[in-house]
Amino acid sequence: MLTSILLAMTISSVMPGTATPLSKTAVQTDTTSAYATVNGIKMYYEIHGSGSPLVLIHGGGSTIRTTFGEVLNDFAQHHQVIAVELQGHGHTEARPGPTTFEQDADDVAALLKTLHIQQADILGFSNGGCTALQIGVRHPEMVHRIVAISSFYKREGLPPMFWDMMKKARLSDMPQPFKDGFLAIRNDPKALQTMFNQDNGRMLAFKDWPDDMVRSIKAPTLVLISDQDAITPEHAVAMYRLLPKGRLMIMPGQHGEFLGDVLTAKHHSHTPQMAVALIDDFLNE
């Protein structure tokens, strides 16, 4: 199970519509699904609920539904949720070349500008948590608060076996629920292979972020992991101590379990709803 969770962290049908400009305080009662052209790609997003804007960024190899399917409606009770699919994932097309957390951060920021959202809370899981942190670094004026779930900033945040596994990883190693989730949206095995190659390559090329980069994130930031996560508790504590306005929370369970992630969700568990309530408390401080 640990191997699948570690791999999931890395590699962690709707017709196009017209984006509707939204303000910081706009009320959105209907669900919207659409594509917006950002930085040369057509990026898929969904909007649910009403209230203060909250961006949800899925994990590597995942989609909106495979990461947030269990909690999306709960977040939408109190927020205008903008859920995105990053380049090469789900509905969103890939761009040629390597992928980076920095590019993903720029894509999300560009989407928010297209939607006329000046500032939002940013919540990212796993690889999406790294993207959320990069939004805080690169686009601080757009960020109200950050929730970085199961993310890392140095290679030592993951066990050595993870990096050894990445060197040998093949598409056949990718958890089947992730493959099924992708192919249900886009029945294109070549696109699935491209996504895997780009996500795997991103991790193999990852270089430690300087401590000063983390210190530069001025937005209040909640570092949130599971006690049996792929990320070590020691690494989460180290990140929390670097953040000028950092907070720390450790939930029970495996990587993504408290969100109801497709790989680790436990049926009939109340933990995802509890996690949403705790996150909302932080966002409303």
Backbone as a ProteinNet text record, in pm:
[ID]
protein_1_A
[PRIMARY]
MLTSILLAMTISSVMPGTATPLSKTAVQTDTTSAYATVNGIKMYYEIHGSGSPLVLIHGGGSTIRTTFGEVLNDFAQHHQVIAVELQGHGHTEARPGPTTFEQDADDVAALLKTLHIQQADILGFSNGGCTALQIGVRHPEMVHRIVAISSFYKREGLPPMFWDMMKKARLSDMPQPFKDGFLAIRNDPKALQTMFNQDNGRMLAFKDWPDDMVRSIKAPTLVLISDQDAITPEHAVAMYRLLPKGRLMIMPGQHGEFLGDVLTAKHHSHTPQMAVALIDDFLNE
[TERTIARY]
82.3	0	85.4	192.6	276.9	334.6	376.8	432.2	329.5	204.6	100.8	74.9	76.8	51.3	163.4	287.5	400.7	395.1	364.3	354.1	238.9	128.1	11.9	44.5	131.9	164.4	231.4	309.2	387	312.1	263.1	210.4	67.1	57.1	-70.7	-159.6	-1733.3	-1697.3	-1794.1	-1705.8	-1782.5	-1740.1	-1836.3	-1802.5	-1753.2	-1662.5	-1614.6	-1728.8	-1714.6	-1813.3	-1744.9	-1818.3	-1764.7	-1746.1	-1626	-1597.9	-1677.8	-1736.2	-1811	-1727.4	-1699.8	-1620.8	-1686.6	-1603.4	-1651.6	-1570.4	-1634.1	-1563.4	-1534.4	-1458.9	-1425.1	-1550.1	-1657.6	-1777	-1896.3	-1869.2	-1979.7	-2048.7	-2179	-2255.1	-2279.6	-2235.2	-2249.5	-2332.5	-2456.6	-2545.1	-2547.7	-2517.3	-2518.7	-2377.2	-2367.5	-2238	-2199.5	-2076.6	-2022.7	-1905.8	-1900.1	-1782.3	-1744.2	-1616.2	-1574.2	-1424.3	-1377.3	-1234.5	-1196.7	-1077.5	-1023.2	-884.7	-853.7	-720.8	-623.7	-526.8	-427.1	-288.2	-200.2	-61.2	-49.9	-138.5	-129	-198.8	-264.7	-340.3	-485.1	-574.9	-713.2	-727	-745.8	-748.3	-892.1	-919.8	-1054.1	-1072.2	-1191.8	-1223.1	-1371.8	-1407.4	-1546.4	-1566.4	-1685.3	-1720.3	-1844.5	-1836.4	-1946.1	-1971.2	-2097.6	-2132.3	-2115.5	-2122.9	-2110.8	-2038.6	-1989.4	-1913.5	-1776	-1682.7	-1546	-1478.3	-1399.3	-1337.3	-1236	-1244.7	-1152	-1110	-981.2	-928.3	-885	-928.5	-888.5	-797	-676.8	-576.8	-547.3	-577.7	-566.3	-421.7	-405	-272.9	-221.7	-95.7	-34.5	-104.4	-122.2	-186.3	-335.2	-391.4	-529.7	-617.4	-742	-841.2	-916.6	-1007.4	-1090.5	-1161.9	-1222.6	-1305.7	-1224.4	-1111.6	-1037.8	-972.2	-941.1	-888	-998.8	-1092.8	-1186.6	-1331.8	-1356	-1494.5	-1574	-1507.3	-1576.7	-1603.9	-1529.9	-1540.3	-1580.2	-1590.8	-1620.2	-1748.7	-1855.1	-1982.7	-1977.7	-1897.2	-1885.6	-1817.1	-1709.8	-1644.2	-1737.9	-1821.1	-1909	-2024.5	-2042.6	-2146.1	-2114.9	-1985.7	-1945	-1851.1	-1818.8	-1722.6	-1769.4	-1720.4	-1729.4	-1607	-1625	-1514.4	-1477.6	-1350.2	-1295.9	-1202	-1249.6	-1169.5	-1106.4	-977.8	-905	-846.9	-818.4	-737.3	-614.2	-498	-372.3	-332.8	-235.3	-193	-167.2	-225.9	-206.7	-294.6	-368.4	-450.8	-598.8	-672	-815.7	-851.7	-934.2	-981.2	-878.2	-776.9	-685.2	-573.7	-551	-450	-309.6	-216.2	-75.8	-7.9	95.9	184.1	313.1	384.4	508.8	613.4	704	815.8	787.5	882.8	868.7	765.5	708.6	615.8	687.3	643.2	701.6	591.4	619.1	523.9	509.1	616.5	612.2	516.5	523.9	434.1	289.9	265.6	128.8	76.1	162.1	121.7	83.7	162.4	132.8	1.8	-25.4	-150.1	-271.4	-264.3	-377.1	-397.3	-287.9	-298.5	-361	-321.1	-377.1	-526.5	-566.6	-708.9	-786.9	-735.6	-804.8	-818.4	-715.4	-723.8	-830.7	-837.3	-939.6	-1079.5	-1095.2	-1225.1	-1250.2	-1155.2	-1166.8	-1176.9	-1107.2	-1097.9	-965.5	-973.5	-852.7	-776.3	-846.7	-781.3	-864.7	-797.4	-867.3	-786.2	-854	-785	-741.6	-624	-568.5	-545.2	-609.1	-590.5	-538.7	-424.1	-367.7	-329.8	-347.3	-314	-195.8	-96.7	17	92.1	107.4	170.3	96.5	-34.7	-113.3	-80.4	-35	8.9	136.5	226.5	348.7	313.1	215.5	169.1	108.9	31	-28.9	79	185.1	294.7	362.6	379.2	441.1	352.5	222.1	134.6	161.7	181.7	214.3	346.2	441.1	571.8	563.4	498.6	504	391	279	162.1	101	179.5	131.4	9.4	-3	-115.4	-249.1	-246.3	-368.7	-413.2	-332.6	-354.7	-404.8	-514.6	-565.1	-505.4	-532	-473.7	-441.5	-348	-304.1	-325	-373.1	-374.9	-290.9	-173.6	-80.2	-86.5	-151.3	-176.1	-77.8	-4.4	87	184.5	240.2	335.6	475.1	573.7	712.9	789.8	905.6	989.1	1134.4	1168	1300.3	1285.7	1381.2	1374.6	1373.4	1437	1442.5	1306.3	1207.2	1073.1	1005	1058.9	1007.9	1115.5	1077.7	1177.7	1262.2	1385.8	1474.4	1411.2	1327.5	1266.7	1180.1	1123.2	1040.4	1122.7	1238.2	1321.5	1378.7	1410.5	1456.2	1344.3	1223.2	1109.7	1082.3	1097.9	1070.8	1162	1284.4	1379	1334.6	1255.8	1213.9	1067.4	995.2	850.3	809.1	703.2	642.8	492.9	427.9	284.1	209.9	259.6	194.9	193.6	281.6	285.6	182.5	125.9	31.2	-94.9	-143.7	-264.3	-381	-450.1	-557.3	-668.6	-708.3	-813.3	-775.8	-646.8	-603.8	-613.8	-572.7	-586	-733.2	-817.8	-960.9	-1020.3	-980.1	-1032.5	-995.2	-871.3	-826.1	-899.4	-902	-958	-1109.4	-1175.8	-1319.2	-1347.5	-1253.4	-1266.8	-1217.9	-1102.8	-1037.5	-984.6	-1053.7	-1016.5	-902	-784	-666.5	-543.7	-507.8	-392.8	-262.9	-246.2	-124.4	-119.1	-232.9	-237.1	-209.3	-259.2	-231.1	-81.8	-18.7	125.4	202.3	157.8	223.5	214.8	95.4	78.9	173.6	179.3	268	413	456.2	595.5	629.8	538.6	566.5	568.1	474.4	471.9	592.2	627.9	745.1	872.2	882.2	998.5	1009.9	896	895.3	961.6	928.7	983.7	1133	1169.9	1311.5	1397.9	1342.2	1418.3	1406.8	1327.6	1301.3	1428.7	1446.4	1558.9	1503	1571.9	1526.8	1497.5	1390.8	1361.7	1441.6	1500.7	1573.6	1479.6	1532.4	1452.1	1393.6	1471.6	1424.4	1303.1	1289.5	1171.1	1046.5	1056.1	942.3	915.3	1020.1	1003.7	936.3	946.3	890.5	738.7	678.3	533	469.4	407.4	353.6	210.1	138.4	-0.6	-6.3	-106.1	-125.9	-137.1	-58.6	-48.8	-63	-158.5	-178	-104.9	-7.7	61.5	-14.4	-65.4	-156	-112.3	-89.8	-52.4	-128.1	-112.8	-163.2	-49.9	-86.5	18.6	86.1	24.9	87.3	109.1	145.1	156.8	285	291.8	418	519.8	473.3	558.6	586.5	709.9	742.9	691.1	650.2	606.3	716.4	840.8	952.5	963.6	937.4	944.8	830.9	712.5	600.2	628.2	686.9	720.9	824.6	924.4	1028	968.6	877	811.8	729.7	653.7	571.2	654.5	771.8	856.2	915.1	930.2	984.8	882	756.4	652	625.1	629.4	606.1	471.3	369.9	236.5	188	274.8	244.7	159.3	77.6	1.8	24.3	3.6	33.5	-80.9	-118.2	-218.3	-180.4	-193.5	-168.5	-294.5	-350.7	-473.6	-440	-526.4	-502.7	-524.4	-450.7	-474.1	-357.3	-382.6	-282.6	-291.2	-203	-192.5	-327.6	-388	-514.1	-639	-622.8	-739.9	-841.5	-794.5	-889.8	-961.6	-916.1	-989.4	-1085	-1072.5	-1151.3	-1093.9	-960.2	-894.3	-929	-941.2	-990	-905.1	-776.3	-690.3	-702.7	-734.6	-726.3	-855.4	-962	-1087.9	-1142	-1199.5	-1267	-1416.7	-1491.8	-1635.8	-1697.9	-1795.9	-1871.2	-1786.9	-1669.6	-1587.3	-1639.9	-1637.7	-1676.2	-1555.5	-1436.9	-1315.8	-1312.1	-1351.5	-1347	-1430.4	-1548.9	-1632	-1568.8	-1506.1	-1435.3	-1318.8	-1246.4	-1132.5	-1178.8	-1289.4	-1342.8	-1376.3	-1438.1	-1475.4	-1352	-1247.5	-1124.3	-1055.3	-1054.2	-994.9	-1074.8	-1207.4	-1290.3	-1261.2	-1238.7	-1204.3	-1077.8	-977.2	-853.5	-878.8	-953.9	-979	-1059.1	-1137.9	-1222.7	-1162.5	-1040.1	-977.1	-957.4
-120.9	0	125.5	126	245.7	279.3	174.4	199.9	268	220.2	282	424.5	450.3	586.2	678.4	632.7	715.4	746.2	644.5	666.4	760.7	743.9	828.1	973.8	999.5	1137.8	1205.2	1128.8	1189.2	1195.3	1084.7	1078.3	1116.2	1179.5	1170.4	1175.4	1363.2	1435.5	1552.7	1668.8	1794.6	1875	1931.9	2012.9	2148.4	2212.1	2344.4	2444.6	2537.2	2642.7	2776.9	2878.6	3013.9	3055.5	3100.3	3141.7	3266	3265.8	3380.8	3456.2	3585.6	3660.3	3658.7	3638	3630.7	3723.8	3788	3877	3805.4	3870.2	3813.8	3780.2	3858.8	3839.8	3790.7	3748.1	3705.4	3582.6	3571.5	3455.5	3366.9	3242.5	3149	3032.2	3024.7	2922.3	2798.6	2811.5	2698.1	2647.3	2518.4	2460.4	2498.4	2542.9	2578.3	2486.5	2436.6	2364.7	2423.9	2452.9	2523.6	2507.4	2562.6	2570.2	2716.9	2749.6	2883.5	2867.6	2951.3	2947.8	3023.6	2952.1	3013.8	2965.1	3060.3	3027.8	2922.8	2933.7	2848.9	2714.9	2683	2557.9	2588.2	2494.1	2504.8	2431.1	2507.9	2454.6	2435	2316	2282.4	2324.8	2376.1	2411	2393.6	2379.3	2374.1	2473.8	2530.3	2620.2	2564.8	2554.1	2500.4	2592.9	2611.8	2681.7	2831.7	2894.9	3039.7	3076.1	3198.2	3244.9	3291.5	3292.3	3334.9	3231.9	3276.2	3182.9	3089.5	2962.9	2859.6	2775.2	2776.7	2698.3	2561.2	2454.8	2319	2265.8	2218.7	2168.9	2023.2	1935.1	1790.9	1744	1616.6	1555.8	1508.6	1464.7	1416.5	1292.9	1287.5	1174.1	1168.1	1268.1	1262.3	1359	1372.7	1463	1530.2	1618.4	1680.4	1573.3	1478.2	1379.7	1276.6	1231	1127.2	1181	1311.7	1370.4	1424.2	1501	1578	1532.6	1418.1	1374.3	1362	1325.5	1304.9	1434.6	1540.1	1662.9	1786.1	1773.1	1889.1	1959.2	1883.9	1944.5	2004.6	1944.7	1999.6	2135.8	2148.1	2278.6	2381.1	2335.5	2427.4	2478.7	2424.8	2475.8	2616.7	2649.4	2778.4	2857.6	2802.8	2867.9	2861.2	2954.7	2944.4	2864.9	2736.2	2645.8	2654.1	2680.6	2674.5	2554.6	2444	2321.8	2313.2	2289.1	2291.6	2154.3	2133.9	2019.5	2075	2040	2095.6	2037.1	2097.4	2057.2	1906.6	1844.6	1702.4	1611.6	1666.4	1585.8	1600.7	1490.1	1495.1	1557.1	1662.6	1727.4	1820.9	1862	1965.9	1907.2	1968.2	1918.5	1941.1	1860.4	1876.2	1975.1	2040.2	2118.2	2039.2	2058.3	1984	2019.6	1924.8	1952.5	1915.7	1943.8	1907.8	1994.2	1938	2013.5	2054.1	2164.5	2212.9	2265.8	2269.8	2329.9	2479	2541.2	2683.7	2712.3	2630.8	2651.4	2627.3	2522.7	2497.2	2614.5	2671.9	2787.9	2904.4	2927.9	3036.8	3011.1	2884.3	2851.3	2880.3	2840.4	2865.6	3015.6	3089.3	3235.1	3298.7	3251.1	3304.9	3274.5	3156.4	3122.5	3217.8	3243.5	3334.8	3474.3	3518.6	3649.4	3647.9	3537.8	3525	3531.8	3475	3474.2	3601.1	3694.2	3821.6	3801.1	3699.4	3676.3	3734.7	3839	3909.9	3836.9	3765.6	3696.4	3575.8	3468.2	3345.2	3268.3	3180.9	3079.9	2969.1	2911.5	2808.4	2682.5	2572.7	2442.9	2343.7	2282.7	2183.4	2058.2	1943.7	1814.6	1751.9	1704.3	1631.7	1721.2	1679.2	1768.7	1901.8	1896.9	2020	2110.6	2051.3	2132	2207.7	2143.7	2213	2327.3	2305.5	2411.7	2525.8	2494	2597.1	2683.7	2619.6	2695.1	2785.5	2736.2	2818.5	2937	2921.9	3037	3141.8	3096	3188.5	3260	3192.4	3252.4	3348.3	3304.5	3375.3	3476.7	3455.5	3542.7	3578.2	3633.8	3655.7	3746.7	3839.1	3932.2	3864	3741.8	3671.1	3575.3	3563.1	3459.7	3520.5	3467.8	3504.5	3411.3	3282.2	3180.9	3056.5	2976.7	2854.9	2734.9	2625.1	2496.2	2400.5	2366.1	2278.8	2140.2	2047.6	1914.3	1814.5	1745.9	1638.5	1686.6	1804.9	1861.9	1863.6	1896.7	1893.2	2004.9	2037.1	2139.6	2095.4	1982.5	1922.9	1772.8	1715.8	1574.1	1487.3	1534.6	1456.6	1443.6	1518	1506.4	1375.4	1301.6	1170.7	1065.8	942.4	839.9	804.2	758.4	723.2	626.1	533.4	434.3	500.6	617.6	688.6	726.2	786.8	833.6	716.8	606.4	486.2	432	432.2	381.4	466.1	599	687	658.8	618.5	588.6	467.8	380.1	256.2	256.6	363.8	365	352.9	276.9	260	284.6	310.2	333.7	216.9	96.2	-21.1	-15	66.1	80.2	179.6	259.5	362.5	297.1	342.2	282.1	281.5	168.6	153	256	295.3	398	529.3	562.4	682.7	664.8	548.5	521.4	526.2	461.8	457.7	598.2	679.4	814.9	898.4	884.4	959.4	912.8	779.7	726.4	743.2	756	782.7	922.3	1013	1149.4	1159.9	1098.8	1109.2	971.3	902.4	765.6	767.7	803.2	823.3	770.1	643.7	584.3	661.2	721.9	798.9	922.3	987.4	1103.5	1061.4	943.6	891	866.7	809.4	785.3	916.7	1016.6	1147.2	1206.6	1199.2	1251.3	1180.8	1049.2	972.9	1014.8	1023	1058.7	1197.1	1292.1	1428.2	1436.2	1369.2	1373.7	1302.5	1189.4	1116.7	1199	1260.5	1343.2	1463.7	1520.6	1634.5	1596.6	1479.3	1437.8	1404.1	1336.2	1302	1427.4	1534.5	1659	1753	1718.4	1810.6	1844.4	1972.2	2019.7	2090.8	2076.7	2135.4	2283.7	2328.8	2471.2	2534.2	2649.8	2716.2	2750.6	2746.8	2783.8	2923.9	3014.8	3152.4	3161.9	3067.9	3067.3	3039.3	2942.1	2910.8	3028	3087.1	3202.2	3320.6	3327	3441.3	3434.7	3321	3306.6	3379.3	3490.4	3575.5	3540.4	3471.6	3437.9	3335.5	3344.8	3238.8	3103.8	3006.9	2878.1	2763.6	2675.1	2555	2438.3	2382.8	2261.5	2143.8	2056.9	1951.2	1818.2	1718.8	1585.9	1480.1	1354.6	1240.4	1181.3	1110.1	1052.6	931.7	877.8	768.9	812.6	936.7	997.4	954.4	986.6	971.8	1073.9	1192	1296.9	1266.8	1284.9	1257	1369.2	1336.4	1441.3	1543.1	1496.7	1587	1693.5	1654	1748.7	1851.2	1804.3	1896	1998.4	1953.5	2044.8	2146.8	2100.9	2191.8	2298.5	2259.1	2356.3	2455.4	2403.6	2489.6	2594	2555.2	2648.8	2757.1	2729	2828.7	2934	2896.5	2986.2	3097.4	3222.8	3333.8	3327.1	3277.6	3265.5	3121.7	3028.3	2887.5	2831.3	2734.6	2653.9	2508.9	2417.1	2275.4	2189.9	2089.3	1992.9	1854.9	1754.2	1615.4	1535.4	1477.2	1399.5	1249.8	1166.7	1022.5	967.5	859	789.8	795.7	748	741.5	864.8	867.1	977.7	1005.5	1118.8	1157.4	1096.7	1013.1	943.7	1041.1	1146	1237.5	1326.7	1326.2	1395	1302	1171.8	1075.6	1049.3	1064.9	1036	895.1	878.4	752.7	632.6	651.8	538.7	497.4	588.9	558.9	585.9	625.6	656.4	533.9	557.9	453.1	481.3	384.9	403	426.2	514.3	546.7	620.1	669.6	746.5	889.1	944.3	1083.9	1177.7	1122	1203.2	1310.6	1282.2	1389.9	1511.5	1490	1603.9	1678	1604.3	1667.8	1750.5	1696.5	1769.3	1898.7	1892.4	2013.2	2118	2075.6	2170.4	2235.1	2157	2210.5	2307	2270.1	2358.4	2487.6	2477.9	2598.5	2689.5	2629.7	2710.4	2791.1	2727.4	2799.3	2908.6	2878.6	2976.7	3096.1	3075.5	3182.8	3257.1	3224.5	3294.2	3442.6
0	0	0	80.4	85.8	-50.8	-126.6	-258.6	-348.1	-344.7	-427.3	-385.4	-253.9	-205.7	-247.8	-236.4	-275.9	-424.6	-503.9	-648.2	-679.2	-607.2	-631	-605	-509.9	-480.3	-598	-671.5	-777	-907.4	-949.8	-1082.6	-1088.4	-754.1	-677.5	-776.6	-1890.3	-2011.6	-2029.4	-2016.4	-2021.5	-2143.8	-2214.4	-2330.8	-2286.2	-2364.7	-2327.7	-2316.9	-2219.2	-2201.7	-2202.5	-2165.6	-2161	-2017.3	-1981.9	-1845.2	-1810.8	-1690.6	-1642.8	-1541.7	-1561.6	-1465.3	-1327.6	-1224.1	-1087.6	-1001.4	-906.6	-815.8	-685.7	-598.2	-468.6	-388.6	-404.6	-324.3	-406.7	-530.3	-615.5	-558.5	-581.8	-537.7	-658.9	-649.6	-760.4	-709.5	-750.7	-699.8	-788.3	-914	-1005.7	-1028.9	-1060.6	-1093.4	-1235.3	-1250.8	-1382	-1414.4	-1534.7	-1583.2	-1717	-1733.5	-1854.1	-1874.4	-1985.5	-2015.2	-2031.3	-1987.3	-2010.2	-2072.2	-2168.8	-2229.2	-2140.4	-2085.3	-1997.1	-2038.5	-2062.7	-2095.6	-2206.5	-2304.6	-2423.3	-2414.6	-2302.9	-2293.2	-2255.9	-2286.3	-2243.2	-2110.5	-2006	-1870.3	-1824.5	-1774.6	-1727.9	-1582.7	-1552.2	-1414	-1389.9	-1263.8	-1221.3	-1108	-1100.3	-991	-922	-790.7	-710.1	-591.5	-557.4	-435.4	-443.3	-326.3	-317.8	-189.8	-185.7	-70.6	-111.6	-18	-48.7	-138.3	-237.6	-331.6	-265.7	-300.4	-253.8	-373.3	-406.3	-517.8	-465.6	-532.5	-499	-609.1	-569.2	-664.2	-630	-722.6	-701.5	-691.9	-657.6	-649.7	-784.1	-786.6	-909.6	-962.6	-1095.3	-1159.5	-1138	-1074.4	-1030	-1108	-1063.5	-1121.6	-1007.5	-1042	-939.2	-858.2	-926.2	-857.6	-779.6	-832.7	-760.5	-634.1	-630.7	-507.6	-418.8	-474	-392.4	-401.9	-465.8	-484.9	-356.4	-247.1	-119.7	-44.4	-74.4	6.7	-74.1	-203.9	-288.5	-245.3	-226	-188.5	-48.3	40.7	175.5	173.2	96.2	83.4	20.1	-74.3	-146.6	-60.9	57.4	146.9	195.9	203.9	260	169.6	52.5	-35.7	-180.2	-256.9	-401.8	-444.9	-464.6	-493.3	-640.7	-667.8	-804	-807.4	-860.6	-868.4	-1006.6	-1012.6	-1139.6	-1171.4	-1300	-1342.1	-1412.5	-1360.1	-1408.3	-1543.6	-1605.5	-1739.1	-1746.9	-1850.6	-1874.3	-1791.3	-1695.9	-1606.3	-1642.1	-1633.8	-1655.7	-1789.1	-1784.6	-1906.2	-1969.2	-1893	-1939.9	-2025.4	-2140	-2231.8	-2175.9	-2224.6	-2187.1	-2280.5	-2229.3	-2316.3	-2331.6	-2440	-2461	-2355.9	-2333.3	-2244.5	-2101	-2013.2	-1871.9	-1800.8	-1695.2	-1611.3	-1482.5	-1424.9	-1299.7	-1209.6	-1080.9	-987.6	-1014.9	-1059.5	-1089.8	-1205.8	-1311.4	-1425.4	-1385.5	-1306.9	-1260.8	-1179.1	-1093.7	-1014	-1104.4	-1207.5	-1300.9	-1375.9	-1408.3	-1478	-1389.7	-1262.2	-1171.5	-1153.2	-1137.3	-1121.7	-1245.6	-1363	-1487	-1497.1	-1452.8	-1453.1	-1362.8	-1243.3	-1151.7	-1211.9	-1282	-1348.1	-1457.2	-1532.1	-1636	-1575.8	-1456.2	-1388.8	-1308.3	-1312.8	-1241.2	-1090	-1041.4	-897.4	-850.6	-772	-730.9	-621.9	-536	-425.7	-385	-345	-308	-204.5	-133.9	-54.6	-150	-124.4	-212.9	-132	-171.7	-105.9	-208.9	-179.4	-269	-193.7	-258.5	-199.7	-272.3	-197.3	-250.7	-350.1	-476.6	-573.1	-580.6	-565.7	-565.9	-449.3	-336.8	-224.1	-256.3	-330.1	-374.6	-468	-556.1	-644.6	-564.2	-461.3	-377.2	-312.1	-263.8	-202.7	-305.1	-427.5	-531.3	-570.3	-560.6	-583.6	-476.7	-353.1	-245.5	-267.2	-331.3	-360	-478.3	-587.2	-714.5	-734.2	-664.4	-683.6	-547.6	-458.1	-320.8	-311.8	-406.2	-400.9	-426.3	-483.5	-517.6	-408	-303.4	-202.1	-72.1	-22.6	109.5	214.9	202.5	289.4	206.7	256.7	187.9	279.7	222.3	291.5	207.1	257.7	185.4	249	180.1	233.6	174	261.9	219.5	112.2	132.1	36.8	97.5	15.3	59.5	-8	47.4	-15.8	-30.8	28.3	11.1	-12.4	-82.1	-114.4	11.1	116.6	240.3	307.3	259.2	314.3	281.6	185.2	146.5	173.2	205.3	235.8	113.9	135.7	23.2	-75	-24.6	-114.3	-221.3	-188.9	-285.7	-407.6	-383.8	-494.7	-573.1	-505.2	-576	-664.8	-612.6	-687.6	-811.7	-798.7	-912	-1031	-1001.8	-1109.7	-1191.5	-1131.2	-1197.5	-1237.7	-1207	-1223.5	-1369.8	-1392.1	-1524.2	-1512.4	-1625.1	-1624.2	-1559.6	-1576.4	-1517.1	-1364.6	-1305.8	-1160.6	-1108.4	-1196.7	-1155	-1099.1	-984.1	-926.8	-1024.2	-1032.7	-1131	-1116.5	-994.1	-985.4	-1053.3	-1054.4	-1123.9	-1274.9	-1324	-1467.4	-1508.5	-1427.8	-1459.9	-1459.4	-1360.3	-1351.4	-1472.4	-1519	-1636.3	-1761.8	-1782.7	-1906.9	-1914	-1799.1	-1799.9	-1853.3	-1833	-1883.8	-2027	-2051.2	-2182	-2218.4	-2305.7	-2341.2	-2441.7	-2392.1	-2477.2	-2404.3	-2425.8	-2356.9	-2379.4	-2496.6	-2521.3	-2430.9	-2411.7	-2322.3	-2178.4	-2140.7	-2006.3	-1988.9	-2090.3	-2084.1	-2075.1	-2150.6	-2145	-2005.2	-1945.3	-1809.6	-1713.8	-1722.4	-1634.1	-1654.2	-1779.3	-1807.1	-1752.7	-1770.7	-1725.3	-1573.1	-1506.1	-1360.4	-1300.3	-1359.9	-1310.9	-1333.2	-1451	-1481	-1389.3	-1352.2	-1260.6	-1127.7	-1078	-949.1	-959.7	-1066.4	-1083.1	-1094.1	-1149.4	-1168.3	-1048.8	-949.1	-839.1	-762	-735.8	-654.6	-531.5	-420.9	-295.5	-310.9	-246.6	-241.4	-127.6	-149.5	-41.1	74.5	195.4	311.5	296.7	238.1	223.3	131.5	38.9	-47.4	35.5	124	211.1	305	357.6	447.7	378.2	244.7	171.4	160	196	186.4	304.7	278.3	384.2	421.9	334.5	364.2	477.9	566.4	666.1	595.8	640.7	570.7	668.7	641.4	721.1	655.4	726.6	683.2	743.1	657.5	701.6	640.9	726.8	679.1	759.1	717.6	793.3	876.3	982.7	1067.3	1003.1	895.6	819.5	674.5	657.2	524.9	454.6	324.1	251.2	299.6	339.1	393.5	539.5	582.9	723	812.6	934.6	1028.7	1054.9	1060.2	1085.3	976.3	852.8	741.4	749.8	785.9	800.9	910.2	1019.4	1128.7	1082.6	1007.7	958.5	867.2	779	690.4	771.9	866.5	951.4	1024.2	1071.5	1147	1057.3	927.9	836	796.4	794.4	745.2	846.3	803.4	896.3	967.4	896.2	955.6	941.4	980	963.3	1075.3	1039.9	1134.9	1096.7	1191.1	1168.1	1220	1139.8	1182.1	1129.6	1213.5	1173.1	1201.1	1094.4	1103.6	1101.5	1155.8	1149.8	1009.7	978.4	852	755.9	634.6	529.6	439.1	339.1	244.9	179.1	211.9	150	210.5	312.1	368.1	426	494.8	558	457.1	331.2	224.2	150.6	174.8	98.7	-38.4	-52.5	-180.3	-226.8	-357.5	-414	-372.6	-343.2	-307.4	-162	-74.9	68	144.7	76.3	144.5	217.4	332.9	409	407.2	359	347.5	484.7	488.9	610	714.6	675.4	768.5	778.6	899.5	919.8	913.1	895.9	899.5	791	665.3	563.9	602.9	658.4	697.7	816.3	907.3	1017.4	965.5	867.1	809.8	743.8	670.1	606.1	711.6	821.8	927.3	989.2	1011.9	1069.9	973	844.6	743.6	734.9	738	735	854	970.7	1087.6	1062.3	1000.3	968.3	865.8	762.3	656.7	707.1	812.2	863.5	981.7	1018.5	1131.9	1101.4
[MASK]
+++++++++++++++++++++++++++++++++++++++++++++++++++++++++++++++++++++++++++++++++++++++++++++++++++++++++++++++++++++++++++++++++++++++++++++++++++++++++++++++++++++++++++++++++++++++++++++++++++++++++++++++++++++++++++++++++++++++++++++++++++++++++++++++++++++++++++++++++++++++++++++

